[in-house]
Amino acid sequence: MLGIRQVQPYTNTSHASNKNLPPKAKGKKGLVDIISAGTREIWNKKVSGTQMEKLQNIIQDKYGVKFETYWDFHEWSIKNYSQFWEEIWKFYGVISSKPYTQPSRRKGDRIIDVEWFPGAELNYAENILRYRDDGVALICVDEDGNEDNVTFAQMFEEVQLYAAAFKRIGLQKGDRVACYMSNRREAIYAMLAAASIGAMFGGPLPFYGAKAVAAIMDIMKPKFLITVDRFQFNKDEIDILERLPEIVNGHDCIEKVIIIPTKEESKLKDISAVNNSCFLDDFLSGGKNADGSVPDLVFEQFPFDHPVFINFTSGTTGLPKGLVHSLDVEFHFRFLHNSADNVGWNLWNLYVGNLMLGSSLLLYDGLPCFLSKTAFWDIMDKYKVTFAFIVTSIIDTFEKKKSYQPLIANGAFKMIAVGASPVKLQTSISSSRK
């Protein structure tokens, strides 16, 4: 079983367990040096048959090299980055309508002065939606006790309908779709629909108040906003509907506001105070043909650097800044496994990409710490989660509630990643097998 426990910083860098740490950088200490100086490797069991090992073997055979350690492979990937990313492209079978002329092309001396896969034309959503069978794509759970599974086939059909509805109200390449909701399936449907057309997708975190969200609307200038009536987080009820007039009214750029009612009684509420608003069902019905059929989903083709996402900074150092992520940025991070988070952070973009691999995503809408000290981990156990990404603030919540010492017995759990802000040393996370 896997356990999580609190550990103290370890500073003995001569310990034998540090033999697989990255090589020291010369001169001024870097972040890796600082982290490794206070870290002890506690588990390094060889796991055979991983995707990493398969990729390594392909590269070793093709290029006549030998990797004794992970860091040998890491060094080769840096020195031969063009060949490395070409092998990644081939290994994962990226779908494109036009091939690239070369894996990369230097445009300057800076690290960002690289054009990736010039000549290629493809669509991000088409790659995400490559699986269209009855395998489970999304496991949707929330604090209200709702639970549902969505297959890859069902997800494709939903995106097809969302895309048709967006096109009917005028969404085009280069437009922006804002999303202001908690961790729900509809956000994934809307994002993939927008990406299929060539529009950009992003927005504020659902925890932001009306003034902060309005400020982000000023920057983003979205054509459409998709949102939710309310959501629950750690037992707290958060009313989104009451914030919408202040957020929307006065922003002439917002041509349509699509509201998802999570409760039946919400459908009876008067939303006339929100300019250009409608409920989700009305929006989706507009995407259907007169006979009730849905137009085919068309994946428009774009260069590899076509923009897909807009992510906003927290605003702690001034006004939030909108960072545009093109398809090439998403591709380079896509093959990291990530778990659920909320729209608005790049972490959300990252874990959604695992659908490209045929992986299932557990979308938990909320934080169940109020149920019991082990509620969060009981969910990991029930759904046999293999990878979880947890933001640092949640780890702090676990610490306060003394709920950070679970035993996960499903045997599938492999890894926890923690990030989004600095992790306190006294709350360092380690995993051990019992």
Short mmCIF file of N, CA and C in Angstrom, two decimals, residues 57-218:
data_model
loop_
_atom_site.label_atom_id
_atom_site.label_comp_id
_atom_site.label_asym_id
_atom_site.label_seq_id
_atom_site.Cartn_x
_atom_site.Cartn_y
_atom_site.Cartn_z
N ASN A 57 14.32 2.71 -25.41
CA ASN A 57 14.80 1.61 -26.24
C ASN A 57 14.75 1.96 -27.72
N ILE A 58 13.70 2.63 -28.14
CA ILE A 58 13.60 3.05 -29.54
C ILE A 58 14.75 3.97 -29.91
N ILE A 59 15.02 4.95 -29.04
CA ILE A 59 16.08 5.92 -29.32
C ILE A 59 17.46 5.25 -29.27
N GLN A 60 17.67 4.36 -28.30
CA GLN A 60 18.95 3.66 -28.21
C GLN A 60 19.21 2.84 -29.47
N ASP A 61 18.20 2.13 -29.93
CA ASP A 61 18.36 1.30 -31.12
C ASP A 61 18.57 2.15 -32.38
N LYS A 62 17.84 3.24 -32.49
CA LYS A 62 17.89 4.05 -33.70
C LYS A 62 19.19 4.86 -33.81
N TYR A 63 19.64 5.40 -32.66
CA TYR A 63 20.78 6.32 -32.70
C TYR A 63 22.07 5.69 -32.17
N GLY A 64 22.03 4.42 -31.81
CA GLY A 64 23.23 3.73 -31.36
C GLY A 64 23.82 4.29 -30.09
N VAL A 65 22.95 4.67 -29.12
CA VAL A 65 23.42 5.21 -27.85
C VAL A 65 22.99 4.27 -26.73
N LYS A 66 23.58 4.46 -25.55
CA LYS A 66 23.26 3.64 -24.40
C LYS A 66 23.05 4.52 -23.19
N PHE A 67 21.88 4.40 -22.54
CA PHE A 67 21.57 5.19 -21.36
C PHE A 67 21.65 4.30 -20.13
N GLU A 68 22.63 4.58 -19.29
CA GLU A 68 22.78 3.81 -18.05
C GLU A 68 21.81 4.29 -16.98
N THR A 69 21.49 5.58 -16.98
CA THR A 69 20.58 6.16 -15.99
C THR A 69 19.60 7.08 -16.69
N TYR A 70 18.60 7.49 -15.91
CA TYR A 70 17.64 8.46 -16.44
C TYR A 70 18.36 9.74 -16.87
N TRP A 71 19.36 10.14 -16.10
CA TRP A 71 20.03 11.41 -16.39
C TRP A 71 20.86 11.33 -17.66
N ASP A 72 21.31 10.15 -18.05
CA ASP A 72 21.94 9.99 -19.36
C ASP A 72 20.94 10.30 -20.46
N PHE A 73 19.74 9.78 -20.29
CA PHE A 73 18.67 10.02 -21.26
C PHE A 73 18.30 11.50 -21.28
N HIS A 74 18.21 12.08 -20.09
CA HIS A 74 17.88 13.50 -19.96
C HIS A 74 18.90 14.37 -20.69
N GLU A 75 20.17 14.07 -20.50
CA GLU A 75 21.24 14.85 -21.15
C GLU A 75 21.16 14.71 -22.67
N TRP A 76 20.92 13.49 -23.14
CA TRP A 76 20.81 13.27 -24.59
C TRP A 76 19.64 14.08 -25.17
N SER A 77 18.51 14.12 -24.43
CA SER A 77 17.33 14.83 -24.93
C SER A 77 17.58 16.33 -25.05
N ILE A 78 18.46 16.87 -24.20
CA ILE A 78 18.78 18.29 -24.25
C ILE A 78 19.74 18.60 -25.39
N LYS A 79 20.75 17.77 -25.52
CA LYS A 79 21.75 17.99 -26.57
C LYS A 79 21.21 17.67 -27.96
N ASN A 80 20.22 16.81 -28.00
CA ASN A 80 19.64 16.39 -29.29
C ASN A 80 18.13 16.64 -29.27
N TYR A 81 17.77 17.86 -28.90
CA TYR A 81 16.35 18.16 -28.66
C TYR A 81 15.49 17.98 -29.92
N SER A 82 16.05 18.28 -31.07
CA SER A 82 15.27 18.16 -32.30
C SER A 82 14.90 16.70 -32.57
N GLN A 83 15.90 15.83 -32.45
CA GLN A 83 15.64 14.40 -32.65
C GLN A 83 14.72 13.85 -31.56
N PHE A 84 14.92 14.32 -30.33
CA PHE A 84 14.12 13.83 -29.21
C PHE A 84 12.63 14.11 -29.43
N TRP A 85 12.30 15.35 -29.79
CA TRP A 85 10.90 15.69 -29.96
C TRP A 85 10.30 15.08 -31.22
N GLU A 86 11.12 14.82 -32.20
CA GLU A 86 10.61 14.09 -33.37
C GLU A 86 10.23 12.66 -32.98
N GLU A 87 11.04 12.05 -32.12
CA GLU A 87 10.72 10.70 -31.66
C GLU A 87 9.47 10.70 -30.78
N ILE A 88 9.29 11.76 -29.99
CA ILE A 88 8.06 11.89 -29.20
C ILE A 88 6.84 11.97 -30.12
N TRP A 89 6.94 12.79 -31.15
CA TRP A 89 5.86 12.94 -32.13
C TRP A 89 5.47 11.57 -32.71
N LYS A 90 6.48 10.83 -33.11
CA LYS A 90 6.23 9.52 -33.73
C LYS A 90 5.72 8.51 -32.70
N PHE A 91 6.30 8.54 -31.50
CA PHE A 91 5.96 7.56 -30.47
C PHE A 91 4.48 7.63 -30.09
N TYR A 92 3.97 8.87 -30.02
CA TYR A 92 2.57 9.05 -29.62
C TYR A 92 1.63 9.19 -30.81
N GLY A 93 2.16 9.12 -32.01
CA GLY A 93 1.30 9.13 -33.19
C GLY A 93 0.48 10.39 -33.34
N VAL A 94 1.13 11.55 -33.29
CA VAL A 94 0.41 12.81 -33.42
C VAL A 94 -0.31 12.85 -34.77
N ILE A 95 -1.58 13.23 -34.74
CA ILE A 95 -2.40 13.30 -35.95
C ILE A 95 -2.22 14.66 -36.60
N SER A 96 -1.85 14.69 -37.87
CA SER A 96 -1.71 15.95 -38.60
C SER A 96 -2.15 15.73 -40.04
N SER A 97 -2.67 16.79 -40.66
CA SER A 97 -3.10 16.72 -42.06
C SER A 97 -1.95 17.01 -43.01
N LYS A 98 -0.96 17.74 -42.53
CA LYS A 98 0.25 18.02 -43.31
C LYS A 98 1.47 17.70 -42.46
N PRO A 99 2.49 17.09 -43.04
CA PRO A 99 3.67 16.74 -42.25
C PRO A 99 4.57 17.94 -42.01
N TYR A 100 5.40 17.86 -41.01
CA TYR A 100 6.37 18.92 -40.76
C TYR A 100 7.54 18.76 -41.73
N THR A 101 8.18 19.88 -42.03
CA THR A 101 9.34 19.85 -42.92
C THR A 101 10.61 19.47 -42.16
N GLN A 102 10.65 19.80 -40.87
CA GLN A 102 11.74 19.44 -39.98
C GLN A 102 11.23 19.57 -38.55
N PRO A 103 11.82 18.85 -37.60
CA PRO A 103 11.30 18.91 -36.22
C PRO A 103 11.39 20.29 -35.58
N SER A 104 12.48 21.01 -35.84
CA SER A 104 12.64 22.34 -35.24
C SER A 104 13.51 23.19 -36.12
N ARG A 105 13.34 24.52 -35.95
CA ARG A 105 14.14 25.46 -36.74
C ARG A 105 14.52 26.62 -35.83
N ARG A 106 15.81 26.86 -35.71
CA ARG A 106 16.31 27.94 -34.86
C ARG A 106 16.06 29.29 -35.51
N LYS A 107 15.54 30.25 -34.70
CA LYS A 107 15.29 31.59 -35.19
C LYS A 107 16.13 32.64 -34.46
N GLY A 108 16.89 32.20 -33.46
CA GLY A 108 17.71 33.11 -32.67
C GLY A 108 18.49 32.35 -31.63
N ASP A 109 19.12 33.07 -30.71
CA ASP A 109 19.98 32.44 -29.72
C ASP A 109 19.27 32.14 -28.40
N ARG A 110 18.10 32.71 -28.19
CA ARG A 110 17.40 32.49 -26.93
C ARG A 110 16.72 31.13 -26.93
N ILE A 111 16.43 30.65 -25.72
CA ILE A 111 15.82 29.32 -25.59
C ILE A 111 14.46 29.27 -26.27
N ILE A 112 13.76 30.41 -26.32
CA ILE A 112 12.43 30.43 -26.92
C ILE A 112 12.48 30.64 -28.43
N ASP A 113 13.65 30.89 -28.97
CA ASP A 113 13.76 31.19 -30.40
C ASP A 113 13.84 29.91 -31.23
N VAL A 114 12.83 29.08 -31.08
CA VAL A 114 12.76 27.83 -31.83
C VAL A 114 11.36 27.70 -32.41
N GLU A 115 11.28 27.43 -33.68
CA GLU A 115 10.00 27.12 -34.31
C GLU A 115 9.88 25.61 -34.39
N TRP A 116 8.83 25.08 -33.75
CA TRP A 116 8.67 23.63 -33.67
C TRP A 116 7.78 23.10 -34.79
N PHE A 117 8.23 22.04 -35.42
CA PHE A 117 7.48 21.32 -36.45
C PHE A 117 6.90 22.26 -37.51
N PRO A 118 7.76 23.11 -38.12
CA PRO A 118 7.27 24.01 -39.17
C PRO A 118 6.70 23.21 -40.34
N GLY A 119 5.64 23.74 -40.91
CA GLY A 119 4.99 23.08 -42.04
C GLY A 119 3.84 22.18 -41.65
N ALA A 120 3.85 21.68 -40.43
CA ALA A 120 2.78 20.78 -39.99
C ALA A 120 1.48 21.54 -39.81
N GLU A 121 0.38 20.88 -40.09
CA GLU A 121 -0.94 21.42 -39.81
C GLU A 121 -1.75 20.34 -39.10
N LEU A 122 -2.40 20.74 -38.02
CA LEU A 122 -3.10 19.78 -37.18
C LEU A 122 -4.12 20.51 -36.33
N ASN A 123 -4.84 19.75 -35.51
CA ASN A 123 -5.82 20.34 -34.60
C ASN A 123 -5.68 19.67 -33.24
N TYR A 124 -5.58 20.48 -32.21
CA TYR A 124 -5.41 19.98 -30.85
C TYR A 124 -6.57 19.07 -30.45
N ALA A 125 -7.79 19.51 -30.70
CA ALA A 125 -8.97 18.74 -30.28
C ALA A 125 -9.04 17.39 -31.00
N GLU A 126 -8.62 17.35 -32.24
CA GLU A 126 -8.64 16.09 -32.99
C GLU A 126 -7.73 15.06 -32.34
N ASN A 127 -6.59 15.51 -31.84
CA ASN A 127 -5.68 14.59 -31.16
C ASN A 127 -6.23 14.13 -29.83
N ILE A 128 -6.89 15.02 -29.09
CA ILE A 128 -7.49 14.64 -27.82
C ILE A 128 -8.62 13.64 -28.03
N LEU A 129 -9.38 13.83 -29.11
CA LEU A 129 -10.57 13.02 -29.36
C LEU A 129 -10.30 11.82 -30.27
N ARG A 130 -9.09 11.34 -30.28
CA ARG A 130 -8.75 10.22 -31.17
C ARG A 130 -9.45 8.93 -30.75
N TYR A 131 -9.74 8.78 -29.47
CA TYR A 131 -10.46 7.59 -29.00
C TYR A 131 -11.96 7.90 -28.98
N ARG A 132 -12.75 7.01 -29.56
CA ARG A 132 -14.20 7.24 -29.65
C ARG A 132 -14.96 5.96 -29.35
N ASP A 133 -14.46 5.20 -28.38
CA ASP A 133 -15.05 3.92 -28.04
C ASP A 133 -15.79 4.01 -26.71
N ASP A 134 -16.09 2.86 -26.14
CA ASP A 134 -16.85 2.81 -24.89
C ASP A 134 -15.97 2.81 -23.64
N GLY A 135 -14.68 3.05 -23.81
CA GLY A 135 -13.82 3.19 -22.65
C GLY A 135 -14.19 4.44 -21.86
N VAL A 136 -13.93 4.41 -20.55
CA VAL A 136 -14.30 5.54 -19.70
C VAL A 136 -13.29 6.67 -19.86
N ALA A 137 -13.78 7.82 -20.29
CA ALA A 137 -12.94 9.01 -20.44
C ALA A 137 -12.95 9.86 -19.18
N LEU A 138 -14.15 10.10 -18.64
CA LEU A 138 -14.30 10.99 -17.49
C LEU A 138 -15.10 10.30 -16.39
N ILE A 139 -14.59 10.40 -15.16
CA ILE A 139 -15.33 9.97 -13.97
C ILE A 139 -15.65 11.25 -13.21
N CYS A 140 -16.92 11.58 -13.14
CA CYS A 140 -17.33 12.87 -12.59
C CYS A 140 -17.99 12.67 -11.22
N VAL A 141 -17.39 13.27 -10.20
CA VAL A 141 -17.85 13.13 -8.82
C VAL A 141 -17.88 14.52 -8.20
N ASP A 142 -18.85 14.78 -7.33
CA ASP A 142 -18.87 16.08 -6.65
C ASP A 142 -19.31 15.94 -5.20
N GLU A 143 -19.26 17.04 -4.48
CA GLU A 143 -19.60 17.03 -3.05
C GLU A 143 -21.09 16.82 -2.81
N ASP A 144 -21.90 17.06 -3.82
CA ASP A 144 -23.34 16.85 -3.68
C ASP A 144 -23.71 15.38 -3.72
N GLY A 145 -22.72 14.52 -3.97
CA GLY A 145 -22.97 13.09 -4.02
C GLY A 145 -23.28 12.56 -5.40
N ASN A 146 -23.19 13.42 -6.42
CA ASN A 146 -23.43 12.98 -7.78
C ASN A 146 -22.23 12.22 -8.33
N GLU A 147 -22.47 11.23 -9.13
CA GLU A 147 -21.41 10.40 -9.70
C GLU A 147 -21.84 9.93 -11.07
N ASP A 148 -20.97 10.09 -12.06
CA ASP A 148 -21.32 9.68 -13.42
C ASP A 148 -20.06 9.40 -14.21
N ASN A 149 -20.16 8.50 -15.18
CA ASN A 149 -19.07 8.20 -16.09
C ASN A 149 -19.41 8.67 -17.49
N VAL A 150 -18.41 9.14 -18.21
CA VAL A 150 -18.58 9.55 -19.60
C VAL A 150 -17.60 8.75 -20.43
N THR A 151 -18.10 8.07 -21.46
CA THR A 151 -17.21 7.29 -22.33
C THR A 151 -16.56 8.21 -23.36
N PHE A 152 -15.56 7.71 -24.04
CA PHE A 152 -14.91 8.49 -25.10
C PHE A 152 -15.91 8.77 -26.23
N ALA A 153 -16.78 7.81 -26.53
CA ALA A 153 -17.79 8.01 -27.57
C ALA A 153 -18.76 9.12 -27.17
N GLN A 154 -19.21 9.11 -25.92
CA GLN A 154 -20.13 10.14 -25.44
C GLN A 154 -19.47 11.51 -25.43
N MET A 155 -18.20 11.57 -25.03
CA MET A 155 -17.49 12.84 -25.01
C MET A 155 -17.38 13.42 -26.41
N PHE A 156 -17.09 12.57 -27.39
CA PHE A 156 -17.01 13.04 -28.78
C PHE A 156 -18.34 13.62 -29.23
N GLU A 157 -19.44 12.95 -28.90
CA GLU A 157 -20.76 13.44 -29.29
C GLU A 157 -21.09 14.77 -28.62
N GLU A 158 -20.70 14.92 -27.36
CA GLU A 158 -20.94 16.18 -26.66
C GLU A 158 -20.14 17.31 -27.31
N VAL A 159 -18.88 17.07 -27.62
CA VAL A 159 -18.06 18.09 -28.25
C VAL A 159 -18.62 18.45 -29.62
N GLN A 160 -19.09 17.45 -30.34
CA GLN A 160 -19.71 17.69 -31.64
C GLN A 160 -20.90 18.65 -31.52
N LEU A 161 -21.74 18.45 -30.50
CA LEU A 161 -22.90 19.31 -30.30
C LEU A 161 -22.48 20.70 -29.84
N TYR A 162 -21.53 20.79 -28.91
CA TYR A 162 -21.05 22.09 -28.44
C TYR A 162 -20.45 22.89 -29.60
N ALA A 163 -19.66 22.22 -30.45
CA ALA A 163 -19.03 22.92 -31.57
C ALA A 163 -20.08 23.45 -32.55
N ALA A 164 -21.11 22.63 -32.81
CA ALA A 164 -22.18 23.07 -33.71
C ALA A 164 -22.91 24.28 -33.14
N ALA A 165 -23.16 24.24 -31.82
CA ALA A 165 -23.86 25.36 -31.18
C ALA A 165 -23.01 26.63 -31.20
N PHE A 166 -21.72 26.49 -30.94
CA PHE A 166 -20.83 27.65 -30.98
C PHE A 166 -20.79 28.25 -32.38
N LYS A 167 -20.73 27.39 -33.40
CA LYS A 167 -20.68 27.90 -34.77
C LYS A 167 -21.95 28.65 -35.13
N ARG A 168 -23.10 28.16 -34.64
CA ARG A 168 -24.38 28.80 -34.96
C ARG A 168 -24.46 30.21 -34.39
N ILE A 169 -23.78 30.45 -33.27
CA ILE A 169 -23.82 31.81 -32.69
C ILE A 169 -22.59 32.63 -33.07
N GLY A 170 -21.77 32.08 -33.98
CA GLY A 170 -20.74 32.91 -34.60
C GLY A 170 -19.32 32.75 -34.12
N LEU A 171 -18.98 31.66 -33.42
CA LEU A 171 -17.60 31.47 -32.99
C LEU A 171 -16.71 31.17 -34.19
N GLN A 172 -15.57 31.87 -34.26
CA GLN A 172 -14.65 31.72 -35.38
C GLN A 172 -13.21 31.61 -34.90
N LYS A 173 -12.33 31.27 -35.82
CA LYS A 173 -10.90 31.19 -35.54
C LYS A 173 -10.42 32.51 -34.94
N GLY A 174 -9.65 32.43 -33.86
CA GLY A 174 -9.09 33.61 -33.22
C GLY A 174 -9.97 34.24 -32.17
N ASP A 175 -11.26 33.85 -32.10
CA ASP A 175 -12.13 34.35 -31.03
C ASP A 175 -11.72 33.76 -29.68
N ARG A 176 -12.26 34.33 -28.61
CA ARG A 176 -11.94 33.86 -27.28
C ARG A 176 -13.20 33.43 -26.54
N VAL A 177 -13.13 32.26 -25.90
CA VAL A 177 -14.23 31.75 -25.09
C VAL A 177 -13.76 31.73 -23.64
N ALA A 178 -14.48 32.44 -22.78
CA ALA A 178 -14.14 32.47 -21.36
C ALA A 178 -14.93 31.40 -20.61
N CYS A 179 -14.29 30.80 -19.63
CA CYS A 179 -14.93 29.78 -18.81
C CYS A 179 -14.77 30.16 -17.34
N TYR A 180 -15.88 30.19 -16.62
CA TYR A 180 -15.88 30.57 -15.20
C TYR A 180 -16.72 29.54 -14.45
N MET A 181 -16.08 28.42 -14.11
CA MET A 181 -16.80 27.35 -13.43
C MET A 181 -15.82 26.45 -12.70
N SER A 182 -16.37 25.58 -11.89
CA SER A 182 -15.56 24.62 -11.14
C SER A 182 -15.19 23.44 -12.05
N ASN A 183 -14.64 22.40 -11.46
CA ASN A 183 -14.05 21.30 -12.23
C ASN A 183 -15.13 20.36 -12.78
N ARG A 184 -15.72 20.74 -13.92
CA ARG A 184 -16.83 20.02 -14.48
C ARG A 184 -16.55 19.55 -15.90
N ARG A 185 -17.31 18.54 -16.33
CA ARG A 185 -17.14 17.99 -17.68
C ARG A 185 -17.45 19.01 -18.77
N GLU A 186 -18.42 19.91 -18.48
CA GLU A 186 -18.81 20.88 -19.50
C GLU A 186 -17.67 21.79 -19.91
N ALA A 187 -16.74 22.03 -18.99
CA ALA A 187 -15.57 22.84 -19.33
C ALA A 187 -14.72 22.14 -20.38
N ILE A 188 -14.57 20.83 -20.25
CA ILE A 188 -13.79 20.05 -21.22
C ILE A 188 -14.50 20.05 -22.57
N TYR A 189 -15.82 19.86 -22.57
CA TYR A 189 -16.57 19.86 -23.82
C TYR A 189 -16.40 21.21 -24.54
N ALA A 190 -16.56 22.29 -23.79
CA ALA A 190 -16.50 23.62 -24.39
C ALA A 190 -15.10 23.92 -24.91
N MET A 191 -14.09 23.53 -24.15
CA MET A 191 -12.71 23.78 -24.59
C MET A 191 -12.40 23.04 -25.89
N LEU A 192 -12.76 21.77 -25.96
CA LEU A 192 -12.46 20.98 -27.16
C LEU A 192 -13.26 21.49 -28.36
N ALA A 193 -14.49 21.92 -28.12
CA ALA A 193 -15.29 22.50 -29.19
C ALA A 193 -14.64 23.77 -29.73
N ALA A 194 -14.19 24.64 -28.82
CA ALA A 194 -13.53 25.87 -29.23
C ALA A 194 -12.25 25.57 -30.00
N ALA A 195 -11.48 24.60 -29.51
CA ALA A 195 -10.22 24.25 -30.16
C ALA A 195 -10.45 23.66 -31.55
N SER A 196 -11.54 22.93 -31.73
CA SER A 196 -11.82 22.35 -33.05
C SER A 196 -12.04 23.44 -34.09
N ILE A 197 -12.53 24.60 -33.63
CA ILE A 197 -12.81 25.72 -34.53
C ILE A 197 -11.60 26.64 -34.69
N GLY A 198 -10.71 26.62 -33.69
CA GLY A 198 -9.54 27.48 -33.73
C GLY A 198 -9.64 28.68 -32.81
N ALA A 199 -10.63 28.66 -31.89
CA ALA A 199 -10.78 29.73 -30.91
C ALA A 199 -9.92 29.44 -29.69
N MET A 200 -9.62 30.47 -28.92
CA MET A 200 -8.84 30.33 -27.69
C MET A 200 -9.78 30.17 -26.49
N PHE A 201 -9.30 29.46 -25.48
CA PHE A 201 -10.13 29.13 -24.33
C PHE A 201 -9.37 29.44 -23.04
N GLY A 202 -10.07 30.03 -22.07
CA GLY A 202 -9.43 30.33 -20.79
C GLY A 202 -10.39 31.03 -19.88
N GLY A 203 -9.86 31.58 -18.80
CA GLY A 203 -10.72 32.31 -17.88
C GLY A 203 -10.21 32.31 -16.46
N PRO A 204 -10.99 32.90 -15.56
CA PRO A 204 -10.59 33.02 -14.16
C PRO A 204 -10.92 31.77 -13.36
N LEU A 205 -10.24 31.60 -12.25
CA LEU A 205 -10.57 30.52 -11.32
C LEU A 205 -11.96 30.76 -10.73
N PRO A 206 -12.69 29.70 -10.41
CA PRO A 206 -14.06 29.87 -9.91
C PRO A 206 -14.13 30.52 -8.54
N PHE A 207 -13.00 30.58 -7.82
CA PHE A 207 -12.98 31.16 -6.48
C PHE A 207 -12.88 32.69 -6.52
N TYR A 208 -12.59 33.25 -7.69
CA TYR A 208 -12.45 34.69 -7.80
C TYR A 208 -13.81 35.37 -7.67
N GLY A 209 -13.81 36.53 -7.01
CA GLY A 209 -15.02 37.32 -6.87
C GLY A 209 -15.34 38.11 -8.12
N ALA A 210 -16.48 38.81 -8.10
CA ALA A 210 -16.97 39.49 -9.29
C ALA A 210 -15.99 40.53 -9.83
N LYS A 211 -15.39 41.33 -8.95
CA LYS A 211 -14.48 42.38 -9.42
C LYS A 211 -13.24 41.80 -10.09
N ALA A 212 -12.69 40.75 -9.51
CA ALA A 212 -11.50 40.12 -10.09
C ALA A 212 -11.83 39.50 -11.45
N VAL A 213 -12.99 38.86 -11.54
CA VAL A 213 -13.38 38.24 -12.81
C VAL A 213 -13.65 39.30 -13.87
N ALA A 214 -14.29 40.39 -13.47
CA ALA A 214 -14.56 41.48 -14.40
C ALA A 214 -13.26 42.06 -14.95
N ALA A 215 -12.24 42.14 -14.10
CA ALA A 215 -10.94 42.65 -14.54
C ALA A 215 -10.33 41.72 -15.58
N ILE A 216 -10.50 40.42 -15.39
CA ILE A 216 -9.98 39.46 -16.35
C ILE A 216 -10.77 39.53 -17.66
N MET A 217 -12.07 39.78 -17.58
CA MET A 217 -12.86 39.96 -18.80
C MET A 217 -12.37 41.18 -19.58
N ASP A 218 -11.96 42.22 -18.86
CA ASP A 218 -11.42 43.42 -19.52
C ASP A 218 -10.18 43.07 -20.34
#
